Tab-separated table of N, CA and C in Angstrom:
chain	number	residue	atom	x	y	z
S	1	TYR	N	0.834	-1.187	0.000
S	1	TYR	CA	0.000	0.000	0.000
S	1	TYR	C	0.874	1.243	0.000
S	2	ASN	N	0.423	2.273	-0.672
S	2	ASN	CA	1.175	3.507	-0.771
S	2	ASN	C	0.354	4.631	-0.142
S	3	LEU	N	0.885	5.204	0.940
S	3	LEU	CA	0.190	6.285	1.630
S	3	LEU	C	0.940	7.606	1.507
S	4	SER	N	1.823	7.716	0.525
S	4	SER	CA	2.685	8.895	0.427
S	4	SER	C	1.928	10.179	0.101
S	5	SER	N	0.695	10.083	-0.373
S	5	SER	CA	-0.042	11.292	-0.725
S	5	SER	C	-0.855	11.856	0.442
S	6	LEU	N	-0.766	11.266	1.623
S	6	LEU	CA	-1.508	11.763	2.778
S	6	LEU	C	-0.860	13.013	3.355
S	7	ASN	N	-1.686	13.881	3.904
S	7	ASN	CA	-1.175	15.072	4.572
S	7	ASN	C	-0.561	14.694	5.910
S	8	ASN	N	0.343	15.520	6.386
S	8	ASN	CA	1.042	15.293	7.640
S	8	ASN	C	0.118	15.622	8.816
S	9	ARG	N	-0.583	14.600	9.359
S	9	ARG	CA	-1.468	14.747	10.505
S	9	ARG	C	-1.814	13.362	11.052
S	10	THR	N	-2.736	13.286	11.983
S	10	THR	CA	-3.121	12.019	12.606
S	10	THR	C	-4.371	11.461	11.926
S	11	TYR	N	-4.354	10.160	11.638
S	11	TYR	CA	-5.456	9.485	10.959
S	11	TYR	C	-5.869	8.232	11.726
S	12	ASP	N	-7.093	7.789	11.503
S	12	ASP	CA	-7.519	6.435	11.811
S	12	ASP	C	-7.562	5.727	10.462
S	13	LEU	N	-6.865	4.615	10.351
S	13	LEU	CA	-6.727	3.920	9.077
S	13	LEU	C	-7.399	2.553	9.160
S	14	LYS	N	-8.268	2.263	8.197
S	14	LYS	CA	-8.954	0.975	8.125
S	14	LYS	C	-8.444	0.223	6.903
S	15	ILE	N	-7.981	-1.007	7.126
S	15	ILE	CA	-7.480	-1.847	6.041
S	15	ILE	C	-8.318	-3.116	5.984
S	16	ASP	N	-8.885	-3.415	4.826
S	16	ASP	CA	-9.605	-4.663	4.583
S	16	ASP	C	-8.781	-5.479	3.600
S	17	ALA	N	-8.376	-6.689	4.034
S	17	ALA	CA	-7.589	-7.557	3.166
S	17	ALA	C	-7.852	-9.012	3.523
S	18	PHE	N	-8.029	-9.849	2.514
S	18	PHE	CA	-8.224	-11.292	2.703
S	18	PHE	C	-9.417	-11.592	3.609
S	19	ASN	N	-10.420	-10.746	3.607
S	19	ASN	CA	-11.610	-10.871	4.449
S	19	ASN	C	-11.308	-10.597	5.931
S	20	HIS	N	-10.139	-10.047	6.214
S	20	HIS	CA	-9.762	-9.620	7.565
S	20	HIS	C	-9.790	-8.099	7.599
S	21	GLN	N	-9.824	-7.530	8.798
S	21	GLN	CA	-9.866	-6.076	8.921
S	21	GLN	C	-8.894	-5.624	10.002
S	22	ILE	N	-8.153	-4.559	9.705
S	22	ILE	CA	-7.227	-3.957	10.658
S	22	ILE	C	-7.577	-2.484	10.763
S	23	ASN	N	-7.800	-2.018	11.982
S	23	ASN	CA	-8.054	-0.597	12.236
S	23	ASN	C	-6.905	-0.057	13.079
S	24	ILE	N	-6.217	0.926	12.524
S	24	ILE	CA	-5.112	1.574	13.232
S	24	ILE	C	-5.638	2.905	13.735
S	25	LEU	N	-5.544	3.129	15.030
S	25	LEU	CA	-6.061	4.354	15.622
S	25	LEU	C	-4.930	5.341	15.878
S	26	ASP	N	-5.213	6.605	15.625
S	26	ASP	CA	-4.274	7.695	15.897
S	26	ASP	C	-2.919	7.503	15.219
S	27	LEU	N	-2.943	7.168	13.944
S	27	LEU	CA	-1.716	7.005	13.165
S	27	LEU	C	-1.184	8.386	12.802
S	28	ASN	N	0.007	8.695	13.268
S	28	ASN	CA	0.638	9.974	12.983
S	28	ASN	C	1.418	9.835	11.685
S	29	VAL	N	0.926	10.473	10.631
S	29	VAL	CA	1.546	10.362	9.316
S	29	VAL	C	2.485	11.540	9.122
S	30	THR	N	3.748	11.236	9.127
S	30	THR	CA	4.776	12.218	8.795
S	30	THR	C	5.248	11.865	7.393
S	31	PRO	N	6.116	12.626	6.797
S	31	PRO	CA	6.554	12.264	5.442
S	31	PRO	C	7.030	10.812	5.409
S	32	ILE	N	6.345	10.009	4.608
S	32	ILE	CA	6.674	8.598	4.502
S	32	ILE	C	6.881	8.236	3.051
S	33	GLY	N	7.591	7.177	2.824
S	33	GLY	CA	7.901	6.751	1.467
S	33	GLY	C	6.834	5.862	0.879
S	34	ASN	N	7.178	5.243	-0.189
S	34	ASN	CA	6.278	4.329	-0.882
S	34	ASN	C	6.300	2.957	-0.216
S	35	ASP	N	5.256	2.190	-0.448
S	35	ASP	CA	5.153	0.797	-0.009
S	35	ASP	C	5.475	0.649	1.479
S	36	ILE	N	4.708	1.325	2.306
S	36	ILE	CA	4.983	1.329	3.734
S	36	ILE	C	4.292	0.195	4.485
S	37	ILE	N	3.458	-0.592	3.797
S	37	ILE	CA	2.821	-1.728	4.451
S	37	ILE	C	2.573	-2.843	3.435
S	38	ASP	N	2.959	-4.062	3.828
S	38	ASP	CA	2.705	-5.252	3.024
S	38	ASP	C	1.891	-6.219	3.866
S	39	LEU	N	0.948	-6.899	3.227
S	39	LEU	CA	0.060	-7.826	3.923
S	39	LEU	C	0.151	-9.202	3.275
S	40	ASP	N	0.046	-10.236	4.102
S	40	ASP	CA	0.143	-11.607	3.625
S	40	ASP	C	-0.892	-12.457	4.338
S	41	GLU	N	-1.649	-13.233	3.590
S	41	GLU	CA	-2.636	-14.117	4.207
S	41	GLU	C	-1.931	-15.319	4.826
S	42	ILE	N	-2.344	-15.665	6.053
S	42	ILE	CA	-1.805	-16.831	6.749
S	42	ILE	C	-2.929	-17.854	6.863
S	43	ILE	N	-2.681	-19.056	6.357
S	43	ILE	CA	-3.642	-20.135	6.566
S	43	ILE	C	-3.123	-21.002	7.710
S	44	GLY	N	-3.994	-21.805	8.294
S	44	GLY	CA	-3.643	-22.570	9.482
S	44	GLY	C	-2.379	-23.386	9.351
S	45	THR	N	-2.150	-23.988	8.195
S	45	THR	CA	-0.959	-24.820	8.019
S	45	THR	C	0.322	-24.004	7.894
S	46	ASP	N	0.227	-22.677	7.739
S	46	ASP	CA	1.417	-21.822	7.697
S	46	ASP	C	2.047	-21.654	9.074
S	47	VAL	N	1.278	-21.872	10.132
S	47	VAL	CA	1.790	-21.723	11.496
S	47	VAL	C	2.486	-23.025	11.850
S	48	THR	N	3.817	-22.972	11.944
S	48	THR	CA	4.606	-24.183	12.105
S	48	THR	C	4.910	-24.537	13.553
S	49	VAL	N	4.627	-23.655	14.488
S	49	VAL	CA	4.852	-23.973	15.897
S	49	VAL	C	3.541	-24.417	16.525
S	50	THR	N	3.649	-25.210	17.578
S	50	THR	CA	2.461	-25.664	18.285
S	50	THR	C	2.110	-24.664	19.364
S	51	ILE	N	0.881	-24.237	19.384
S	51	ILE	CA	0.352	-23.439	20.474
S	51	ILE	C	-0.527	-24.397	21.256
S	52	ASN	N	-0.045	-24.814	22.415
S	52	ASN	CA	-0.686	-25.884	23.151
S	52	ASN	C	-2.189	-25.710	23.259
S	53	THR	N	-2.893	-26.737	22.877
S	53	THR	CA	-4.345	-26.919	22.932
S	53	THR	C	-5.117	-26.091	21.902
S	54	TYR	N	-4.445	-25.458	20.958
S	54	TYR	CA	-5.124	-24.651	19.937
S	54	TYR	C	-4.777	-25.122	18.525
S	55	LYS	N	-5.774	-25.052	17.641
S	55	LYS	CA	-5.598	-25.355	16.225
S	55	LYS	C	-5.632	-24.051	15.437
S	56	PRO	N	-4.534	-23.695	14.737
S	56	PRO	CA	-4.532	-22.479	13.914
S	56	PRO	C	-5.551	-22.573	12.786
S	57	LEU	N	-6.287	-21.470	12.538
S	57	LEU	CA	-7.304	-21.442	11.491
S	57	LEU	C	-6.889	-20.548	10.326
S	58	SER	N	-6.806	-19.240	10.549
S	58	SER	CA	-6.432	-18.311	9.484
S	58	SER	C	-5.988	-16.994	10.103
S	59	GLY	N	-5.294	-16.179	9.301
S	59	GLY	CA	-4.836	-14.902	9.837
S	59	GLY	C	-4.178	-14.031	8.790
S	60	ILE	N	-3.396	-13.063	9.284
S	60	ILE	CA	-2.765	-12.082	8.401
S	60	ILE	C	-1.393	-11.706	8.959
S	61	GLY	N	-0.402	-11.657	8.066
S	61	GLY	CA	0.947	-11.214	8.418
S	61	GLY	C	1.165	-9.820	7.868
S	62	ILE	N	1.892	-9.002	8.639
S	62	ILE	CA	2.051	-7.597	8.269
S	62	ILE	C	3.523	-7.207	8.332
S	63	ASN	N	3.969	-6.484	7.318
S	63	ASN	CA	5.312	-5.929	7.287
S	63	ASN	C	5.145	-4.436	7.042
S	64	THR	N	5.619	-3.618	7.966
S	64	THR	CA	5.394	-2.182	7.832
S	64	THR	C	6.487	-1.357	8.498
S	65	SER	N	6.629	-0.145	8.023
S	65	SER	CA	7.515	0.822	8.658
S	65	SER	C	6.718	1.814	9.512
S	66	LEU	N	5.400	1.620	9.584
S	66	LEU	CA	4.558	2.506	10.381
S	66	LEU	C	4.807	2.297	11.868
S	67	ASN	N	4.796	3.371	12.609
S	67	ASN	CA	4.907	3.310	14.063
S	67	ASN	C	3.497	3.525	14.617
S	68	VAL	N	2.889	2.440	15.075
S	68	VAL	CA	1.502	2.509	15.537
S	68	VAL	C	1.417	2.121	17.002
S	69	SER	N	0.361	2.602	17.644
S	69	SER	CA	0.156	2.215	19.037
S	69	SER	C	-1.041	1.282	19.154
S	70	THR	N	-2.241	1.750	18.893
S	70	THR	CA	-3.435	0.926	19.071
S	70	THR	C	-3.893	0.325	17.747
S	71	VAL	N	-4.088	-0.997	17.764
S	71	VAL	CA	-4.531	-1.720	16.580
S	71	VAL	C	-5.711	-2.602	16.969
S	72	ASN	N	-6.810	-2.471	16.234
S	72	ASN	CA	-7.953	-3.379	16.381
S	72	ASN	C	-7.931	-4.325	15.192
S	73	VAL	N	-7.929	-5.630	15.482
S	73	VAL	CA	-7.799	-6.643	14.443
S	73	VAL	C	-9.049	-7.519	14.429
S	74	THR	N	-9.581	-7.766	13.243
S	74	THR	CA	-10.674	-8.712	13.062
S	74	THR	C	-10.227	-9.742	12.033
S	75	VAL	N	-10.224	-11.006	12.457
S	75	VAL	CA	-9.779	-12.098	11.592
S	75	VAL	C	-10.982	-12.965	11.239
S	76	SER	N	-11.129	-13.239	9.957
S	76	SER	CA	-12.187	-14.124	9.493
S	76	SER	C	-11.682	-15.567	9.528
S	77	TYR	N	-12.500	-16.456	10.052
S	77	TYR	CA	-12.167	-17.879	10.012
S	77	TYR	C	-13.178	-18.616	9.129
S	78	ASN	N	-13.831	-17.869	8.254
S	78	ASN	CA	-14.814	-18.431	7.331
S	78	ASN	C	-14.145	-19.489	6.449
S	79	GLY	N	-14.777	-20.636	6.311
S	79	GLY	CA	-14.247	-21.698	5.473
S	79	GLY	C	-13.271	-22.632	6.167
S	80	THR	N	-12.983	-22.415	7.450
S	80	THR	CA	-12.030	-23.276	8.160
S	80	THR	C	-12.708	-24.410	8.917
S	81	ASN	N	-14.029	-24.373	9.027
S	81	ASN	CA	-14.825	-25.427	9.658
S	81	ASN	C	-14.378	-25.806	11.067
S	82	PRO	N	-14.359	-24.853	11.996
S	82	PRO	CA	-14.009	-25.220	13.376
S	82	PRO	C	-15.098	-26.104	13.978
S	83	SER	N	-14.701	-26.977	14.912
S	83	SER	CA	-15.693	-27.858	15.536
S	83	SER	C	-16.477	-27.126	16.620
S	84	SER	N	-15.893	-26.053	17.183
S	84	SER	CA	-16.588	-25.248	18.184
S	84	SER	C	-16.098	-23.811	18.089
S	85	GLU	N	-17.020	-22.887	17.904
S	85	GLU	CA	-16.632	-21.481	17.761
S	85	GLU	C	-16.459	-20.763	19.102
S	86	THR	N	-16.941	-21.348	20.179
S	86	THR	CA	-16.899	-20.654	21.467
S	86	THR	C	-15.483	-20.439	21.985
S	87	GLY	N	-14.538	-21.288	21.598
S	87	GLY	CA	-13.171	-21.161	22.110
S	87	GLY	C	-12.200	-20.537	21.133
S	88	ILE	N	-12.696	-19.868	20.097
S	88	ILE	CA	-11.792	-19.248	19.120
S	88	ILE	C	-11.220	-17.956	19.702
S	89	LYS	N	-9.916	-17.800	19.571
S	89	LYS	CA	-9.195	-16.627	20.074
S	89	LYS	C	-8.275	-16.092	18.986
S	90	ILE	N	-7.820	-14.836	19.163
S	90	ILE	CA	-6.786	-14.259	18.292
S	90	ILE	C	-5.455	-14.369	19.007
S	91	PHE	N	-4.428	-14.754	18.241
S	91	PHE	CA	-3.064	-14.793	18.744
S	91	PHE	C	-2.213	-13.818	17.950
S	92	LYS	N	-1.205	-13.249	18.618
S	92	LYS	CA	-0.314	-12.277	17.993
S	92	LYS	C	1.125	-12.748	18.132
S	93	CYS	N	1.873	-12.640	17.054
S	93	CYS	CA	3.319	-12.845	17.094
S	93	CYS	C	3.946	-11.455	17.113
S	94	SER	N	4.716	-11.153	18.139
S	94	SER	CA	5.287	-9.798	18.242
S	94	SER	C	6.507	-9.614	17.347
S	95	SER	N	7.052	-10.699	16.806
S	95	SER	CA	8.221	-10.591	15.936
S	95	SER	C	8.044	-11.496	14.714
S	96	TRP	N	7.214	-11.056	13.787
S	96	TRP	CA	6.899	-11.834	12.590
S	96	TRP	C	7.936	-11.568	11.510
S	97	ASP	N	8.550	-12.620	10.983
S	97	ASP	CA	9.464	-12.510	9.852
S	97	ASP	C	8.616	-12.634	8.590
S	98	TYR	N	8.352	-11.506	7.973
S	98	TYR	CA	7.433	-11.454	6.835
S	98	TYR	C	7.929	-12.293	5.655
S	99	LEU	N	9.206	-12.216	5.345
S	99	LEU	CA	9.729	-12.948	4.194
S	99	LEU	C	9.774	-14.453	4.441
S	100	ALA	N	10.176	-14.859	5.637
S	100	ALA	CA	10.257	-16.286	5.963
S	100	ALA	C	8.901	-16.851	6.376
S	101	ARG	N	7.950	-15.957	6.688
S	101	ARG	CA	6.603	-16.336	7.121
S	101	ARG	C	6.654	-17.192	8.388
S	102	THR	N	7.459	-16.747	9.348
S	102	THR	CA	7.581	-17.463	10.616
S	102	THR	C	7.581	-16.473	11.776
S	103	CYS	N	7.240	-16.981	12.939
S	103	CYS	CA	7.242	-16.181	14.154
S	103	CYS	C	8.577	-16.380	14.864
S	104	ASN	N	9.299	-15.292	15.098
S	104	ASN	CA	10.586	-15.356	15.783
S	104	ASN	C	10.454	-15.111	17.281
S	105	SER	N	9.245	-15.151	17.778
S	105	SER	CA	8.978	-15.018	19.206
S	105	SER	C	7.851	-15.990	19.528
S	106	SER	N	7.222	-15.824	20.654
S	106	SER	CA	6.086	-16.697	20.977
S	106	SER	C	4.786	-16.039	20.520
S	107	TRP	N	3.759	-16.856	20.364
S	107	TRP	CA	2.424	-16.357	20.036
S	107	TRP	C	1.716	-16.026	21.342
S	108	THR	N	1.106	-14.867	21.419
S	108	THR	CA	0.424	-14.401	22.619
S	108	THR	C	-1.070	-14.298	22.349
S	109	GLN	N	-1.848	-14.852	23.253
S	109	GLN	CA	-3.312	-14.792	23.098
S	109	GLN	C	-3.815	-13.409	23.468
S	110	LEU	N	-4.657	-12.831	22.600
S	110	LEU	CA	-5.285	-11.542	22.864
S	110	LEU	C	-6.672	-11.769	23.453
S	111	THR	N	-7.143	-10.816	24.238
S	111	THR	CA	-8.538	-10.845	24.658
S	111	THR	C	-9.381	-10.729	23.400
S	112	SER	N	-10.270	-11.669	23.199
S	112	SER	CA	-10.973	-11.783	21.919
S	112	SER	C	-12.479	-11.862	22.105
S	113	SER	N	-13.195	-11.398	21.079
S	113	SER	CA	-14.647	-11.579	21.033
S	113	SER	C	-14.996	-12.204	19.687
S	114	VAL	N	-15.886	-13.192	19.713
S	114	VAL	CA	-16.240	-13.953	18.521
S	114	VAL	C	-17.615	-13.533	18.022
S	115	ASN	N	-17.718	-13.299	16.721
S	115	ASN	CA	-18.993	-13.056	16.059
S	115	ASN	C	-19.296	-14.310	15.239
S	116	VAL	N	-20.110	-15.219	15.804
S	116	VAL	CA	-20.382	-16.500	15.148
S	116	VAL	C	-21.241	-16.340	13.892
S	117	LEU	N	-22.012	-15.281	13.796
S	117	LEU	CA	-22.833	-15.065	12.594
S	117	LEU	C	-21.965	-14.752	11.373
S	118	ASP	N	-20.886	-13.979	11.587
S	118	ASP	CA	-20.003	-13.591	10.486
S	118	ASP	C	-18.733	-14.428	10.414
S	119	ASN	N	-18.548	-15.367	11.358
S	119	ASN	CA	-17.328	-16.191	11.427
S	119	ASN	C	-16.075	-15.319	11.533
S	120	LYS	N	-16.103	-14.387	12.489
S	120	LYS	CA	-14.979	-13.487	12.703
S	120	LYS	C	-14.683	-13.372	14.194
S	121	VAL	N	-13.417	-13.139	14.512
S	121	VAL	CA	-12.985	-12.931	15.885
S	121	VAL	C	-12.185	-11.631	15.918
S	122	SER	N	-12.384	-10.829	16.971
S	122	SER	CA	-11.748	-9.511	17.059
S	122	SER	C	-10.986	-9.362	18.356
S	123	GLY	N	-9.952	-8.520	18.305
S	123	GLY	CA	-9.177	-8.203	19.488
S	123	GLY	C	-8.404	-6.918	19.286
S	124	SER	N	-7.914	-6.345	20.377
S	124	SER	CA	-7.130	-5.102	20.326
S	124	SER	C	-5.757	-5.350	20.922
S	125	THR	N	-4.774	-4.628	20.396
S	125	THR	CA	-3.409	-4.778	20.874
S	125	THR	C	-2.614	-3.520	20.522
S	126	THR	N	-1.350	-3.562	20.809
S	126	THR	CA	-0.452	-2.477	20.417
S	126	THR	C	0.552	-3.037	19.429
S	127	GLY	N	1.021	-2.200	18.534
S	127	GLY	CA	2.033	-2.611	17.571
S	127	GLY	C	1.498	-3.480	16.452
S	128	PHE	N	2.381	-3.786	15.525
S	128	PHE	CA	2.042	-4.580	14.350
S	128	PHE	C	2.874	-5.842	14.298
S	129	SER	N	2.365	-6.823	13.626
S	129	SER	CA	3.107	-8.047	13.358
S	129	SER	C	2.225	-9.006	12.584
S	130	ALA	N	1.912	-10.170	13.185
S	130	ALA	CA	1.036	-11.145	12.547
S	130	ALA	C	-0.016	-11.573	13.553
S	131	TYR	N	-1.196	-11.892	13.036
S	131	TYR	CA	-2.323	-12.278	13.875
S	131	TYR	C	-3.023	-13.467	13.228
S	132	PHE	N	-3.504	-14.401	14.030
S	132	PHE	CA	-4.332	-15.460	13.480
S	132	PHE	C	-5.363	-15.921	14.480
S	133	ALA	N	-6.434	-16.463	13.946
S	133	ALA	CA	-7.495	-17.042	14.756
S	133	ALA	C	-7.149	-18.506	14.982
S	134	ALA	N	-7.397	-18.982	16.208
S	134	ALA	CA	-7.139	-20.386	16.535
S	134	ALA	C	-8.281	-20.917	17.390
S	135	GLU	N	-8.572	-22.193	17.187
S	135	GLU	CA	-9.673	-22.855	17.879
S	135	GLU	C	-9.144	-23.670	19.055
S	136	LEU	N	-9.757	-23.494	20.219
S	136	LEU	CA	-9.414	-24.289	21.394
S	136	LEU	C	-9.837	-25.731	21.152
S	137	LYS	N	-8.906	-26.657	21.271
S	137	LYS	CA	-9.204	-28.071	21.049
S	137	LYS	C	-9.413	-28.831	22.357
S	138	CYS	N	-8.866	-28.337	23.464
S	138	CYS	CA	-9.026	-29.003	24.754
S	138	CYS	C	-10.497	-28.963	25.167
S	139	GLY	N	-11.019	-30.121	25.558
S	139	GLY	CA	-12.407	-30.194	25.984
S	139	GLY	C	-13.311	-30.887	24.985
S	140	ASN	N	-12.729	-31.343	23.853
S	140	ASN	CA	-13.553	-32.011	22.842
S	140	ASN	C	-13.598	-33.527	23.019
S	141	GLY	N	-12.962	-34.040	24.079
S	141	GLY	CA	-13.002	-35.470	24.361
S	141	GLY	C	-11.959	-36.289	23.632
S	142	ILE	N	-11.084	-35.638	22.856
S	142	ILE	CA	-10.040	-36.345	22.108
S	142	ILE	C	-8.691	-35.741	22.502
S	143	CYS	N	-7.757	-36.567	22.931
S	143	CYS	CA	-6.414	-36.082	23.256
S	143	CYS	C	-5.620	-35.994	21.955
S	144	GLU	N	-5.413	-34.771	21.472
S	144	GLU	CA	-4.790	-34.554	20.168
S	144	GLU	C	-3.381	-34.005	20.340
S	145	SER	N	-2.398	-34.893	20.233
S	145	SER	CA	-1.003	-34.491	20.433
S	145	SER	C	-0.545	-33.495	19.376
S	146	VAL	N	-1.152	-33.507	18.195
S	146	VAL	CA	-0.781	-32.565	17.139
S	146	VAL	C	-1.013	-31.120	17.595
S	147	TYR	N	-1.922	-30.920	18.560
S	147	TYR	CA	-2.176	-29.588	19.118
S	147	TYR	C	-1.528	-29.412	20.479
S	148	GLY	N	-0.597	-30.288	20.823
S	148	GLY	CA	0.161	-30.155	22.060
S	148	GLY	C	-0.608	-30.533	23.308
S	149	GLU	N	-1.704	-31.250	23.167
S	149	GLU	CA	-2.479	-31.652	24.341
S	149	GLU	C	-1.756	-32.763	25.098
S	150	THR	N	-1.673	-32.600	26.408
S	150	THR	CA	-1.087	-33.605	27.293
S	150	THR	C	-1.971	-33.727	28.532
S	151	SER	N	-1.666	-34.701	29.367
S	151	SER	CA	-2.441	-34.862	30.598
S	151	SER	C	-2.230	-33.687	31.545
S	152	SER	N	-1.118	-32.955	31.394
S	152	SER	CA	-0.870	-31.817	32.290
S	152	SER	C	-1.571	-30.533	31.837
S	153	ASN	N	-1.804	-30.345	30.521
S	153	ASN	CA	-2.460	-29.108	30.080
S	153	ASN	C	-3.887	-29.327	29.591
S	154	CYS	N	-4.328	-30.583	29.493
S	154	CYS	CA	-5.700	-30.869	29.059
S	154	CYS	C	-6.136	-32.218	29.627
S	155	ALA	N	-6.261	-32.270	30.930
S	155	ALA	CA	-6.615	-33.520	31.609
S	155	ALA	C	-7.988	-34.034	31.182
S	156	ASP	N	-8.898	-33.143	30.803
S	156	ASP	CA	-10.230	-33.575	30.371
S	156	ASP	C	-10.161	-34.497	29.156
S	157	ASP	N	-9.234	-34.227	28.260
S	157	ASP	CA	-9.122	-35.019	27.037
S	157	ASP	C	-8.094	-36.147	27.134
S	158	CYS	N	-7.075	-35.982	27.958
S	158	CYS	CA	-5.916	-36.877	27.899
S	158	CYS	C	-5.787	-37.858	29.054
S	159	VAL	N	-6.761	-37.990	29.912
S	159	VAL	CA	-6.684	-38.951	31.004
S	159	VAL	C	-7.869	-39.908	30.892
S	160	THR	N	-7.575	-41.207	30.879
S	160	THR	CA	-8.629	-42.214	30.801
S	160	THR	C	-9.223	-42.425	32.186
S	161	SER	N	-10.234	-43.232	32.277
S	161	SER	CA	-10.905	-43.484	33.554
S	161	SER	C	-9.974	-44.150	34.564
S	162	GLN	N	-8.925	-44.854	34.097
S	162	GLN	CA	-7.969	-45.467	35.003
S	162	GLN	C	-6.878	-44.483	35.422
S	163	GLY	N	-6.894	-43.268	34.878
S	163	GLY	CA	-5.926	-42.254	35.241
S	163	GLY	C	-4.692	-42.247	34.366
S	164	SER	N	-4.619	-43.114	33.368
S	164	SER	CA	-3.464	-43.122	32.484
S	164	SER	C	-3.742	-42.234	31.273
S	165	THR	N	-2.673	-41.796	30.620
S	165	THR	CA	-2.815	-40.918	29.475
S	165	THR	C	-3.125	-41.712	28.221
S	166	SER	N	-4.093	-41.243	27.443
S	166	SER	CA	-4.449	-41.853	26.176
S	166	SER	C	-4.344	-40.784	25.112
S	167	VAL	N	-3.448	-40.957	24.154
S	167	VAL	CA	-3.190	-39.930	23.151
S	167	VAL	C	-3.702	-40.403	21.798
S	168	THR	N	-4.408	-39.521	21.109
S	168	THR	CA	-4.856	-39.777	19.751
S	168	THR	C	-4.122	-38.823	18.833
S	169	VAL	N	-3.465	-39.354	17.832
S	169	VAL	CA	-2.759	-38.520	16.855
S	169	VAL	C	-3.721	-38.276	15.709
S	170	THR	N	-3.991	-37.010	15.437
S	170	THR	CA	-4.882	-36.646	14.345
S	170	THR	C	-4.113	-35.763	13.374
S	171	SER	N	-4.501	-35.775	12.128
S	171	SER	CA	-3.864	-34.905	11.152
S	171	SER	C	-4.514	-33.537	11.204
S	172	SER	N	-3.723	-32.497	10.883
S	172	SER	CA	-4.264	-31.144	10.934
S	172	SER	C	-4.745	-30.687	9.645
């Protein structure tokens, strides 16, 4: 995106891309160059690290030279077929490598609200990086090691009636 024709002042900027939405509040636009923001769609299989008890669904990666403070993010999980929408959350990588499409830090869960009618989840944070929606898998009655479920972090799914761990390997 090219914002070089904007006047030098403060803006609220709304970006719609890949059926996701990013609202940047109080963006102070000083003289800026061309191509100051790049966006990349993230599908669930692009997330290569395990976030214990969560299945990655979809999201957006951002590469920018903008200095922002408040960001409201809405991620669409339409077409991902989650088994339960009540546990969907937004996660943020604070150090996203845009070219390598990997997170160089940990994924942090944001306080999220789910709109089940539109298949979207929203959250607010500071700064830019990458965001994705993920579905909570713990509590579905299946111990799924592919999502990092163990008897210590998801006893409801991973402990049999005799108290031993029973693990089911499922494909993602």
